[in-house]
Coordinates of C-alpha atoms in Angstrom, one line a residue:
X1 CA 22.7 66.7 121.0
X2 CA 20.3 66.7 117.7
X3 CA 22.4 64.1 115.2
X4 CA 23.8 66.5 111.9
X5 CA 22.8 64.7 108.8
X6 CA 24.3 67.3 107.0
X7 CA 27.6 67.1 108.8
X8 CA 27.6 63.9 108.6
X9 CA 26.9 63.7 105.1
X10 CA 30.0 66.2 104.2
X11 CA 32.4 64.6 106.5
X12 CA 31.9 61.0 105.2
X13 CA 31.9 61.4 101.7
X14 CA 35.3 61.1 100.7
X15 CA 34.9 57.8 102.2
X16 CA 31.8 55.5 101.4
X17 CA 30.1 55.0 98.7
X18 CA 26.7 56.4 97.5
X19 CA 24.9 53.6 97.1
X20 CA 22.2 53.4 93.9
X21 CA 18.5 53.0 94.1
X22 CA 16.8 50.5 91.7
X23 CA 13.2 50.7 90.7
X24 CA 11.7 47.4 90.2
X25 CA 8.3 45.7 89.9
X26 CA 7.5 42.7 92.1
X27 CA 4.2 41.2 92.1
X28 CA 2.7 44.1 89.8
X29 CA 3.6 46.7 92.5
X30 CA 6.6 49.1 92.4
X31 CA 9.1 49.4 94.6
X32 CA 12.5 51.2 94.9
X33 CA 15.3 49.0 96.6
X34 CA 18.4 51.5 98.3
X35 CA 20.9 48.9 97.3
X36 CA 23.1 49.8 100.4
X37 CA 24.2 45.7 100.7
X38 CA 26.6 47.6 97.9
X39 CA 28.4 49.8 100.5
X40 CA 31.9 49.6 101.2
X41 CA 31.9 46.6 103.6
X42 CA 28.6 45.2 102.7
X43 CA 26.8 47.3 105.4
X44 CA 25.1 50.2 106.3
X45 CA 27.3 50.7 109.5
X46 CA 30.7 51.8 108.0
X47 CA 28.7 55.8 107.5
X48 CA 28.5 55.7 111.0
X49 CA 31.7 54.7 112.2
X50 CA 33.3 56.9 110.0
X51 CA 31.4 59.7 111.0
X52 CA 32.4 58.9 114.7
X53 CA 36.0 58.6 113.7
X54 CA 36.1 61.9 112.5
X55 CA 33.8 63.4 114.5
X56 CA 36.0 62.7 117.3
X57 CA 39.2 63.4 115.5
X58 CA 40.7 60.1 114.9
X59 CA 41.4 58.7 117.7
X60 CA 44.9 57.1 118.3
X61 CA 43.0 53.6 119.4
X62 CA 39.0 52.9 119.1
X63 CA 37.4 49.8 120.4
X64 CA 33.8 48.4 119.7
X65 CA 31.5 45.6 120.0
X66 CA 29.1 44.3 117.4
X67 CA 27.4 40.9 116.2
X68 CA 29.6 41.4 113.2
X69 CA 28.4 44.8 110.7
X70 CA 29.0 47.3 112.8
X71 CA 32.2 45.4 113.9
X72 CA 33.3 45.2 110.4
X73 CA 32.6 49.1 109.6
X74 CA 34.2 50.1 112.9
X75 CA 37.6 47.8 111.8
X76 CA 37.5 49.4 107.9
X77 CA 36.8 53.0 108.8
X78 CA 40.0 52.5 111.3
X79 CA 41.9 51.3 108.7
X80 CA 40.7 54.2 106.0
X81 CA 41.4 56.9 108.3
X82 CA 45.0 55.1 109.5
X83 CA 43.9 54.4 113.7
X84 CA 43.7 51.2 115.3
X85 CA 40.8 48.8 116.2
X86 CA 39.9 46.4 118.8
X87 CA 36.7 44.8 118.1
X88 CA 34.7 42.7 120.7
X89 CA 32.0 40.0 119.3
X90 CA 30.2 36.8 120.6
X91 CA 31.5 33.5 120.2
X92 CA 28.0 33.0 118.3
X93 CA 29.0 35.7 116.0
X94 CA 29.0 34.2 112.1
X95 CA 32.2 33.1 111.3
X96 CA 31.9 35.1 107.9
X97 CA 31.5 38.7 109.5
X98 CA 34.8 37.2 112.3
X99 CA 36.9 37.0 109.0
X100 CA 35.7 39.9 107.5
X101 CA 36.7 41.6 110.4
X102 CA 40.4 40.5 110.9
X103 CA 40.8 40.8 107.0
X104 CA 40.1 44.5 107.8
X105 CA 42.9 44.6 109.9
X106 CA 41.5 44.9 113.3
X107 CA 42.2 42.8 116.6
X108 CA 39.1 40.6 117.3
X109 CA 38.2 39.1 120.6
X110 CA 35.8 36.6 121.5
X111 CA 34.2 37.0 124.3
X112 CA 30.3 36.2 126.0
X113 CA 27.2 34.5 124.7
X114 CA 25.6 37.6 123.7
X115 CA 26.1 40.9 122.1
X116 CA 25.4 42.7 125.7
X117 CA 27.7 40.8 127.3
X118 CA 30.6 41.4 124.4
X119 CA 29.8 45.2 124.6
X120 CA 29.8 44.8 128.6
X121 CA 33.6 43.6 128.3
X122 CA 34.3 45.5 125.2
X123 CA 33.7 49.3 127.7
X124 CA 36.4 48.1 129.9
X125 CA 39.3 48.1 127.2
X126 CA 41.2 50.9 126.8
X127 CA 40.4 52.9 123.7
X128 CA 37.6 56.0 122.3
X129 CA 34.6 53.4 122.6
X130 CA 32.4 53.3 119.4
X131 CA 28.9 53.0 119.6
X132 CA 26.6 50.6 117.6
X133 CA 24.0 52.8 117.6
X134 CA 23.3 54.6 121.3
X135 CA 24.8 57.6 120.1
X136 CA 23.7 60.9 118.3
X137 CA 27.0 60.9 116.2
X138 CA 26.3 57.2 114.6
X139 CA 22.7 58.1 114.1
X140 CA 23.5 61.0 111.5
X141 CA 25.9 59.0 110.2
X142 CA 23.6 56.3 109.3
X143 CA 20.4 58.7 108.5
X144 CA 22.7 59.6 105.5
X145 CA 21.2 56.2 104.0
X146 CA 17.6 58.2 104.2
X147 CA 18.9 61.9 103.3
X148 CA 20.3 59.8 99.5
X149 CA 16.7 58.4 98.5
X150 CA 15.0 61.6 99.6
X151 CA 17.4 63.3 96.8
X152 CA 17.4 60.4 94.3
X153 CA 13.9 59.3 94.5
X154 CA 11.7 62.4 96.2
X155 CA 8.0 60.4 95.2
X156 CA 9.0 57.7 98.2
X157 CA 6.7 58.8 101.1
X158 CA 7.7 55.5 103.5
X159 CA 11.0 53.9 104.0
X160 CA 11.4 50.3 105.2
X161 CA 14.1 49.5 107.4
X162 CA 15.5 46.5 109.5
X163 CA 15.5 47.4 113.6
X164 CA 18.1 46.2 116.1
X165 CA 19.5 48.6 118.1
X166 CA 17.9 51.5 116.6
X167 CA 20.1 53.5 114.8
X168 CA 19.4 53.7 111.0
X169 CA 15.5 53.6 111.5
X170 CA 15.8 56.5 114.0
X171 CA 18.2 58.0 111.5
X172 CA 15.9 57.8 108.2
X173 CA 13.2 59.4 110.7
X174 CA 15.2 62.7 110.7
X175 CA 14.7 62.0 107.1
X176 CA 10.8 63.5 107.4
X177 CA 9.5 60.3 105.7
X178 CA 7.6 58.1 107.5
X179 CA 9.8 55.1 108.1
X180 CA 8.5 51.5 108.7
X181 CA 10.6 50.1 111.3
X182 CA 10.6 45.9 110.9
X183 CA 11.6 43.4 113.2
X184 CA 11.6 39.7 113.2
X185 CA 9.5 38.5 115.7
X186 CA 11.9 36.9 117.3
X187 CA 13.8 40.1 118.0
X188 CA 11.4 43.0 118.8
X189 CA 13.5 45.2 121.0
X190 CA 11.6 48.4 119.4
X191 CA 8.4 47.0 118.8
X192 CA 8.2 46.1 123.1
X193 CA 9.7 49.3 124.2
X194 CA 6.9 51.2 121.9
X195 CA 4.6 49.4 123.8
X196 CA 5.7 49.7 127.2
X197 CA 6.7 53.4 126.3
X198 CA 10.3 52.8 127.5
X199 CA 13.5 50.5 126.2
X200 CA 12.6 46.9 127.8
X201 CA 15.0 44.3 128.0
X202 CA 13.7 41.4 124.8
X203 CA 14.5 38.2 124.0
X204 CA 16.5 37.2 121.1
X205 CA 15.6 34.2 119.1
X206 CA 16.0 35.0 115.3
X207 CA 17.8 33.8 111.9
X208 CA 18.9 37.3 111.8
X209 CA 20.1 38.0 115.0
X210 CA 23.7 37.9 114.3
X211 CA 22.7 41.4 113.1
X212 CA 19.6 42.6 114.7
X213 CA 20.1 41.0 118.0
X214 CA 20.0 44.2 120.3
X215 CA 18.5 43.0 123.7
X216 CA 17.3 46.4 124.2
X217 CA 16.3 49.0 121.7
X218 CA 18.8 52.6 122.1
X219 CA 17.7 55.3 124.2
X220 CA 18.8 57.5 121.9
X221 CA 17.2 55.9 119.1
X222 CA 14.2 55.6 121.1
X223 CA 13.7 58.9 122.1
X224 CA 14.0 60.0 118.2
X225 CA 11.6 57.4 117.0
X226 CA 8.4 57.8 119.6
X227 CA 8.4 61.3 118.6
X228 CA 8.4 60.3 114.6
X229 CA 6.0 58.8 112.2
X230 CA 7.1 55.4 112.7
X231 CA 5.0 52.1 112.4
X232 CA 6.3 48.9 113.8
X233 CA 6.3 45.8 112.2
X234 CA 6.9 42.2 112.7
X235 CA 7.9 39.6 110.0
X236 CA 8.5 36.0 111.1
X237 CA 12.1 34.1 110.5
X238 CA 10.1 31.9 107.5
X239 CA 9.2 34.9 106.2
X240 CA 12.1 37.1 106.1
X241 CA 14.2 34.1 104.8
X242 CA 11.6 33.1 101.4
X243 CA 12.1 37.2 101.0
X244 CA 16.1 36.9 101.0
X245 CA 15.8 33.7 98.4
X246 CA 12.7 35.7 96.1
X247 CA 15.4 38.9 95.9
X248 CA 18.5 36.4 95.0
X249 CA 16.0 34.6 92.6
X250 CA 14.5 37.5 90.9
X251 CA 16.8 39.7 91.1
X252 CA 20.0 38.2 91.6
X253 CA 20.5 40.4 94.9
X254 CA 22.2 38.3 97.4
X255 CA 21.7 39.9 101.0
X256 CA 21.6 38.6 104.6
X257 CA 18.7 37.8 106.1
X258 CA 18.6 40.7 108.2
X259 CA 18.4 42.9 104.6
X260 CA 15.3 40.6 103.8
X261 CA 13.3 41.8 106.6
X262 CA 11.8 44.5 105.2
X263 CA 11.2 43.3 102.2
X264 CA 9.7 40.9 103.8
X265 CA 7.4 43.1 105.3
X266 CA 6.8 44.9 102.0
X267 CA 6.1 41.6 100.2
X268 CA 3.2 40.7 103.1
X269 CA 1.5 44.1 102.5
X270 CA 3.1 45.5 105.9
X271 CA 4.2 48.8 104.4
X272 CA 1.9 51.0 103.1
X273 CA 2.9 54.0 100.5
X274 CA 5.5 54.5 97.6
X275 CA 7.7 52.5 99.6
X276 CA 11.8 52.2 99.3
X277 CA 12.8 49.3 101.1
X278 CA 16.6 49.8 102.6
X279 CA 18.6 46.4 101.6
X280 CA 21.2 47.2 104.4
X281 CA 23.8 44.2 104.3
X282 CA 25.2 41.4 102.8
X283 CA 27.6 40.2 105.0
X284 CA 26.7 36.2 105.2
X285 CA 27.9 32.8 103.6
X286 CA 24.8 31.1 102.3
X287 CA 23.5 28.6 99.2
X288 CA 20.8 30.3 97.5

């Protein structure tokens, strides 16, 4: 199954926002920023989850597991579209993405150390399971992110985006842009399965993990992205987290660090091009 962009696109409309670009100058070089930390829960992940929703019909009962974004879009596109929601998570997930959650409206359950081992439990429930982002349907969704700045910005030749599981970088590569897929070096499940050619199982030891803490990179996601033009990039934690203060300070953007990770890798020379760099969430409690 190719993901629909365009489907996706029509069907989620009524429903998210459009999120606005913003042309800025940083260091003498310009950039455009997709200002997607704007998007109707702070993150990227509600387009997918209410493209899967519909897509499938509304169920009567979904149930998901997430660090926390995709958690959060899961709970508010159940609640927009009048189902329920069950939503597995860590017991390390951020206790501001937990609230968020349950202010949503959905039932939240702790469970395991890790995201894998929430999801593990989280298949077992009864309920239309939701993918994070192993799944054609939540890929379109969120390549409707990329399908916006190629209509609002059409000079942008690369766009920078944060990697966990997969599924917005292998959704702004059905875009046709080349996409530069950044990771903390701490959590490089894409980055390792390019090299070994196959998903691999990679640790995960980040500031950002709460949000880009895949284990293993999607097969899905994978399979798009090894056939794309896609360069992999590594920022570290110290990096990534002076990127998240310089876009507060100069800009008064407040983002998580996972949002700060390409930017991070734009700042460092990383990304080559007329980049746009995708500032994806926003979902954290922090002191600038």
């Amino acid at each position: 199954m190719t993901p629909d962009v365009a489907a996706a696109a029509d069907r989620i409309r009524p429903h998210v926002r459009r999120t606005p670009l913003w042309r800025v100058e940083v260091d003498g070089r310009p950039l455009v920023l997709k200002l997607e930390h704007l998007q109707l829960t702070g993150s990227f992940k509600l387009r997918g989850a209410v493209n899967t929703l519909l897509a499938a019909g509304v169920p009567d009962r979904v149930v998901t597991a997430s660090g926390g974004n995709h958690g959060l879009g899961v709970a508010t596109a159940a609640r927009l579209l009048g189902t329920q929601a069950t939503v597995y998570v860590p017991v390390s997930a951020p206790e501001g993405k937990v609230r968020r959650i349950e202010a949503a409206g959905a039932k939240l359950i702790r469970v395991g150390a890790t995201y894998a081992q929430a999801a593990e439990a989280a298949r077992e429930a009864a309920g239309h399971y939701v993918e994070a982002y192993d799944d054609p349907v939540v890929i379109a969704g969120q390549g409707t992110v990329a399908a916006e700045v190629v209509e609002d910005a059409p000079d942008v030749d690369v766009v920078a985006v944060a990697v966990g599981g997969g599924g917005l970088a292998a959704g702004t590569a059905l875009s046709g842009l080349r996409v530069a897929a950044v990771e903390p070096e701490g959590c490089r499940a894409l980055h390792d399965a390019l090299a070994a050619g196959e998903p691999v199982d990679s640790a995960v030891d980040s500031v950002a993990a709460s949000a880009l803490g895949a284990s293993r990179v999607g097969a899905v996601p994978f399979e798009l992205l090894r056939a794309a033009p896609v360069t992999s990039v590594l920022v570290g934690d110290d990096e990534l987290l002076s990127a998240r203060d310089r876009l507060w300070e100069e800009f008064r953007l407040a983002v998580e660090p996972a949002a700060a990770v390409p930017f991070a890798a734009w700042l460092h020379g990383r990304v080559p091009g007329t980049a746009c760099v995708v500032l994806c969430g926003a979902n954290t409690d922090w002191t600038p």
